[in-house]
PDB file of N, CA and C in Angstrom:
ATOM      1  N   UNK A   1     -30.590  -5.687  18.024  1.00 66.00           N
ATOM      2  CA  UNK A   1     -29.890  -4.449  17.701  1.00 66.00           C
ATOM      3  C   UNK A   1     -28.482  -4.745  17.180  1.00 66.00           C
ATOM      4  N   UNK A   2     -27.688  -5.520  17.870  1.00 73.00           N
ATOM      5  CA  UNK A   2     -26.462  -5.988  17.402  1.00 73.00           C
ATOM      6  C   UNK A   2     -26.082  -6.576  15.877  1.00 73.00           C
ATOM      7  N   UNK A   3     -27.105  -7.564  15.693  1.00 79.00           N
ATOM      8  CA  UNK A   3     -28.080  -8.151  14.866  1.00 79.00           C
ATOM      9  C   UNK A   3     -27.788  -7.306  13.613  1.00 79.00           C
ATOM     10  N   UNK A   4     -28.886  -6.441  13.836  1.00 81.00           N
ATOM     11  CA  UNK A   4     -28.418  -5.025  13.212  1.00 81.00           C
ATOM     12  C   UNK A   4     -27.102  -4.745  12.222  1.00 81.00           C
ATOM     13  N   UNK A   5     -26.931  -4.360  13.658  1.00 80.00           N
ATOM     14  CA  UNK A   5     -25.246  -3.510  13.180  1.00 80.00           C
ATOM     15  C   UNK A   5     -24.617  -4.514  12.557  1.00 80.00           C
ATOM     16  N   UNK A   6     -24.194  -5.739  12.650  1.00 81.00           N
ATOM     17  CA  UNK A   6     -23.131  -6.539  12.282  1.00 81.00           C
ATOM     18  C   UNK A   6     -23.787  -6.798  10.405  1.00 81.00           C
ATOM     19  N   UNK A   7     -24.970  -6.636  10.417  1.00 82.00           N
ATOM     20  CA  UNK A   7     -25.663  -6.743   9.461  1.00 82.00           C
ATOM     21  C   UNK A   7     -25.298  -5.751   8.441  1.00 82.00           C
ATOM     22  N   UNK A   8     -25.578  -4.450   8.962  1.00 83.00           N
ATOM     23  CA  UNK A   8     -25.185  -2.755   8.227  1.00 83.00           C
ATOM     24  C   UNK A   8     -23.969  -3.034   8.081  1.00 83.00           C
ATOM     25  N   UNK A   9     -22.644  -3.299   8.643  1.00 81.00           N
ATOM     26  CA  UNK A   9     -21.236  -3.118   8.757  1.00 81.00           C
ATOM     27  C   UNK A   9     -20.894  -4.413   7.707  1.00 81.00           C
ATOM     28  N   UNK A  10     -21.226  -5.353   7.650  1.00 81.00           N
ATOM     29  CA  UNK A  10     -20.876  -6.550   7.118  1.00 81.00           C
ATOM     30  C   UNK A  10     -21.634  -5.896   5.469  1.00 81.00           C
ATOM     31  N   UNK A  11     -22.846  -5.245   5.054  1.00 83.00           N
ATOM     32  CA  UNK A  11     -23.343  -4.381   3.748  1.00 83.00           C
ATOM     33  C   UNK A  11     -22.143  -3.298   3.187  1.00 83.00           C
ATOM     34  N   UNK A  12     -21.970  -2.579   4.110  1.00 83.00           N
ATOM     35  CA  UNK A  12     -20.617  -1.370   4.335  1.00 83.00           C
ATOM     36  C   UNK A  12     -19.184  -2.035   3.794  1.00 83.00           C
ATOM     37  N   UNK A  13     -18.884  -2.370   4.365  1.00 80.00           N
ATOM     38  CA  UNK A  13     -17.714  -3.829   3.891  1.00 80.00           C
ATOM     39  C   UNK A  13     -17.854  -4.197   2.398  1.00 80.00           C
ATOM     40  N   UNK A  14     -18.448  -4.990   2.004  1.00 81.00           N
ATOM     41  CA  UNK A  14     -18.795  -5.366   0.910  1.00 81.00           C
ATOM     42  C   UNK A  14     -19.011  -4.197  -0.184  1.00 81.00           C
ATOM     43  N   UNK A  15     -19.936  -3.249   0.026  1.00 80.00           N
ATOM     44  CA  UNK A  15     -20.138  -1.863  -0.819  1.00 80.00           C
ATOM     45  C   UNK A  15     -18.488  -1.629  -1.194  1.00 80.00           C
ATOM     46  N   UNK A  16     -18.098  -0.970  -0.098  1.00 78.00           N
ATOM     47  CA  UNK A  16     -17.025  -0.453  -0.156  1.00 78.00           C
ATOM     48  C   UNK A  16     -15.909  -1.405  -0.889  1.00 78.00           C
ATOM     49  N   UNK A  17     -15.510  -2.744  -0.457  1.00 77.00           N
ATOM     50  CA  UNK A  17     -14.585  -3.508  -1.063  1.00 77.00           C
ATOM     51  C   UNK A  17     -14.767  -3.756  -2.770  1.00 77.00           C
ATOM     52  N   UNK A  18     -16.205  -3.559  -3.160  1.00 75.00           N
ATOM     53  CA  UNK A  18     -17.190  -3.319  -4.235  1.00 75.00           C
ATOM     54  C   UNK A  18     -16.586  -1.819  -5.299  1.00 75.00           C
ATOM     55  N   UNK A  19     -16.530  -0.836  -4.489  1.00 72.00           N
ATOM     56  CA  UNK A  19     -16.183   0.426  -5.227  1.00 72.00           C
ATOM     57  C   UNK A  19     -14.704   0.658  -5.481  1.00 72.00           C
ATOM     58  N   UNK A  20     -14.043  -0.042  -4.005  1.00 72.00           N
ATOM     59  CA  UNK A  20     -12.438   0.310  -4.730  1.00 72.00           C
ATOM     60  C   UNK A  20     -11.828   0.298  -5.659  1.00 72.00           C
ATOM     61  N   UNK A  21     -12.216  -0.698  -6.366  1.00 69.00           N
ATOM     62  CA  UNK A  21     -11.695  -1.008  -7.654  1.00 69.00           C
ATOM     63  C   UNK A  21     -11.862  -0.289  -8.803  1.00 69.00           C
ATOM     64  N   UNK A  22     -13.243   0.554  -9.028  1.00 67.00           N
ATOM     65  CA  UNK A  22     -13.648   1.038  -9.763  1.00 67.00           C
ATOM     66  C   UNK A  22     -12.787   2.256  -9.692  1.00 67.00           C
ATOM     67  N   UNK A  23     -12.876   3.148  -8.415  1.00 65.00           N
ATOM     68  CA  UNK A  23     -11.938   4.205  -7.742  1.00 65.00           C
ATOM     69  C   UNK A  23     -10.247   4.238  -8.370  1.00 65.00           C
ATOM     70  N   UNK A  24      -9.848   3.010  -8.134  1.00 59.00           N
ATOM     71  CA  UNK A  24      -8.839   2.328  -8.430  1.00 59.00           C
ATOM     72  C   UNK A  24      -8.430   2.526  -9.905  1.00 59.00           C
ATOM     73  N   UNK A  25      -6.970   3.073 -10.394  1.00 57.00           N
ATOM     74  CA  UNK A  25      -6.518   3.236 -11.946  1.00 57.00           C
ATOM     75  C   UNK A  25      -5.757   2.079 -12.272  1.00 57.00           C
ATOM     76  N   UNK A  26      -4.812   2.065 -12.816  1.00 57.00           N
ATOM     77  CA  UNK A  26      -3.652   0.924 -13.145  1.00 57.00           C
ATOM     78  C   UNK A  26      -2.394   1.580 -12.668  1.00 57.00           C
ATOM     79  N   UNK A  27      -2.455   2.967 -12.074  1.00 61.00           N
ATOM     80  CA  UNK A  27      -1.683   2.817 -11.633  1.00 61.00           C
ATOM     81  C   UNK A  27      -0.888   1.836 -10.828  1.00 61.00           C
ATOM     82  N   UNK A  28       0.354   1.705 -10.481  1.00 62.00           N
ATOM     83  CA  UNK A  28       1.025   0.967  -9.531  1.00 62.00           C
ATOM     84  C   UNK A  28       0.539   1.555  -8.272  1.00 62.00           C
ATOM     85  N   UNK A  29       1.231   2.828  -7.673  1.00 68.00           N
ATOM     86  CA  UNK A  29       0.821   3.565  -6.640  1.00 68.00           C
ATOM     87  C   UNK A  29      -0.644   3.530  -5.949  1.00 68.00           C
ATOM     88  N   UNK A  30      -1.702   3.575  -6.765  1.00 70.00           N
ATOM     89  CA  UNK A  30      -2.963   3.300  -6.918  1.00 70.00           C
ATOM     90  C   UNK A  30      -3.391   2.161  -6.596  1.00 70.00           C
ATOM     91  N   UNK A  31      -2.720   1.050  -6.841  1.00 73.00           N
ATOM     92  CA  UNK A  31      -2.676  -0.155  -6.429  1.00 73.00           C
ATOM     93  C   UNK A  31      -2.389  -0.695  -4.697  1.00 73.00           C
ATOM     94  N   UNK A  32      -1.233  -0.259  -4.572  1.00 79.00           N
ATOM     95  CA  UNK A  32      -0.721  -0.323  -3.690  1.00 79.00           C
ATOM     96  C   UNK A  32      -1.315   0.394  -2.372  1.00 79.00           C
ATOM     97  N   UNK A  33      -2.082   1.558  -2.713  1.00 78.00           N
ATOM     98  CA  UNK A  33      -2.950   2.169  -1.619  1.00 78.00           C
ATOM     99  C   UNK A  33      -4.306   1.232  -1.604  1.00 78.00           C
ATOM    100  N   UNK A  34      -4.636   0.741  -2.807  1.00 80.00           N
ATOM    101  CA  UNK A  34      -6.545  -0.080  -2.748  1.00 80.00           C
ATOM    102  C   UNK A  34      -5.973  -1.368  -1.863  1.00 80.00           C
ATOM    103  N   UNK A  35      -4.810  -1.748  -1.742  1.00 85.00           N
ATOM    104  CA  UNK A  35      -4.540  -2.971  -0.926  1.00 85.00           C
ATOM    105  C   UNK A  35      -4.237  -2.869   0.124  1.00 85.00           C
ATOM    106  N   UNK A  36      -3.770  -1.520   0.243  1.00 86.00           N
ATOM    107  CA  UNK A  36      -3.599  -1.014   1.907  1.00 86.00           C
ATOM    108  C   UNK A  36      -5.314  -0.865   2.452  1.00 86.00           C
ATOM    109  N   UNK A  37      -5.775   0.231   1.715  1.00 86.00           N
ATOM    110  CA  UNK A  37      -7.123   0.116   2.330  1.00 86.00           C
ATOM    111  C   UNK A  37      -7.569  -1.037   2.516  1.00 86.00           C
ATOM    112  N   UNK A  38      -7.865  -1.996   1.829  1.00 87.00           N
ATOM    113  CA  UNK A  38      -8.616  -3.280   1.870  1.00 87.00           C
ATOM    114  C   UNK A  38      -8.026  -3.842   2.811  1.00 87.00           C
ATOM    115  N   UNK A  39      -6.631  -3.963   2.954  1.00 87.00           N
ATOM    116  CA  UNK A  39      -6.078  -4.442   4.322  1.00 87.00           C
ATOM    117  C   UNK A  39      -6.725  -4.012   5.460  1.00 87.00           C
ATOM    118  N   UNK A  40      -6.660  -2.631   6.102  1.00 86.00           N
ATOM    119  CA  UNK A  40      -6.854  -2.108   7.380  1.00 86.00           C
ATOM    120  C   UNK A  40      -8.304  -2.025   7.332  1.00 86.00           C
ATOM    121  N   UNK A  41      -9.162  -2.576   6.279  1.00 87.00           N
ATOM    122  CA  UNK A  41     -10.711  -2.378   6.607  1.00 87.00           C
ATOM    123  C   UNK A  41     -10.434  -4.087   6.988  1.00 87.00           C
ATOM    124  N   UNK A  42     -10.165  -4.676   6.231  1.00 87.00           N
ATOM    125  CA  UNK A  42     -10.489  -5.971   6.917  1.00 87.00           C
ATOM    126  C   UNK A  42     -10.300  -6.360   8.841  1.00 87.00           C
ATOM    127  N   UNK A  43      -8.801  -5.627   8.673  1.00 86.00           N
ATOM    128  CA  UNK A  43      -8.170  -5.614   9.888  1.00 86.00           C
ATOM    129  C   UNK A  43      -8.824  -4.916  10.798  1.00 86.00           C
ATOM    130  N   UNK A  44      -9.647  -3.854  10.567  1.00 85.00           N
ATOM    131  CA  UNK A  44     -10.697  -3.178  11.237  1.00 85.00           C
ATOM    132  C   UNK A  44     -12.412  -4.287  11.270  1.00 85.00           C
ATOM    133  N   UNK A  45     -12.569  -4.466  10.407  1.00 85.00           N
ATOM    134  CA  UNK A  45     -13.900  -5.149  10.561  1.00 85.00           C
ATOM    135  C   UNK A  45     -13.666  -6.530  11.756  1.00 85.00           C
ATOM    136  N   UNK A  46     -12.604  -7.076  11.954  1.00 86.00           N
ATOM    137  CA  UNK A  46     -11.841  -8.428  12.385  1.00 86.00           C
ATOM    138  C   UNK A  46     -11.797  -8.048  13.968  1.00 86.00           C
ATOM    139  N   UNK A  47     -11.481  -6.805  14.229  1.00 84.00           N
ATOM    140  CA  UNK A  47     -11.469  -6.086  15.530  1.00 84.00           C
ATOM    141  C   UNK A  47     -12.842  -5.928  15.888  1.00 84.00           C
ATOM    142  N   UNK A  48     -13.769  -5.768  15.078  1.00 82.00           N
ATOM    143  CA  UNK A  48     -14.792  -5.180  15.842  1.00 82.00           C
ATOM    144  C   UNK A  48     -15.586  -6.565  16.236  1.00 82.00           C
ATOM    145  N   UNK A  49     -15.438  -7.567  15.191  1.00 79.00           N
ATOM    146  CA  UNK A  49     -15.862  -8.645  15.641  1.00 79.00           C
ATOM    147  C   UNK A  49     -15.674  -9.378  16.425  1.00 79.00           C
ATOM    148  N   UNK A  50     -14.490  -9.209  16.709  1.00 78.00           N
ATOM    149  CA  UNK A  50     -13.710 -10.004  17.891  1.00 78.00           C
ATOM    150  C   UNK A  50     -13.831  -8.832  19.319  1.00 78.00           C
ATOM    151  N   UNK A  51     -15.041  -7.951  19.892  1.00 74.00           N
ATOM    152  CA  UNK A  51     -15.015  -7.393  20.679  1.00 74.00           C
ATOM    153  C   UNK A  51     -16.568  -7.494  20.682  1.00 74.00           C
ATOM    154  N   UNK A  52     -17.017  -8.386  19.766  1.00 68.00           N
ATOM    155  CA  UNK A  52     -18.618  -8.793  20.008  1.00 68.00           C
ATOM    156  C   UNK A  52     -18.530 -10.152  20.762  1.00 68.00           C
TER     157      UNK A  52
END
């Protein structure tokens, strides 16, 4: 089951780190938020692993 999940979440991750960019303009501002997100998902995925 764990198995699983780390499996789905580790797909999720990737998708997502996958679409930002596209989401993503040239803005500067725009920029600066896709690196925040990508930050606190990593920093989030890093937590959950480290509580497995």
């Amino acid at each position: 089951m764990f198995k699983s999940l780390i499996s789905k979440s580790i797909q999720l991750a990737r998708a997502t780190e996958l679409a930002l960019p596209m989401i993503a303009t040239t803005n500067i501002d725009n920029k600066i938020m896709l690196d925040s997100i990508k930050y606190h998902l990593k920093d989030r995925l890093d937590r959950f692993y480290y509580k497995l």
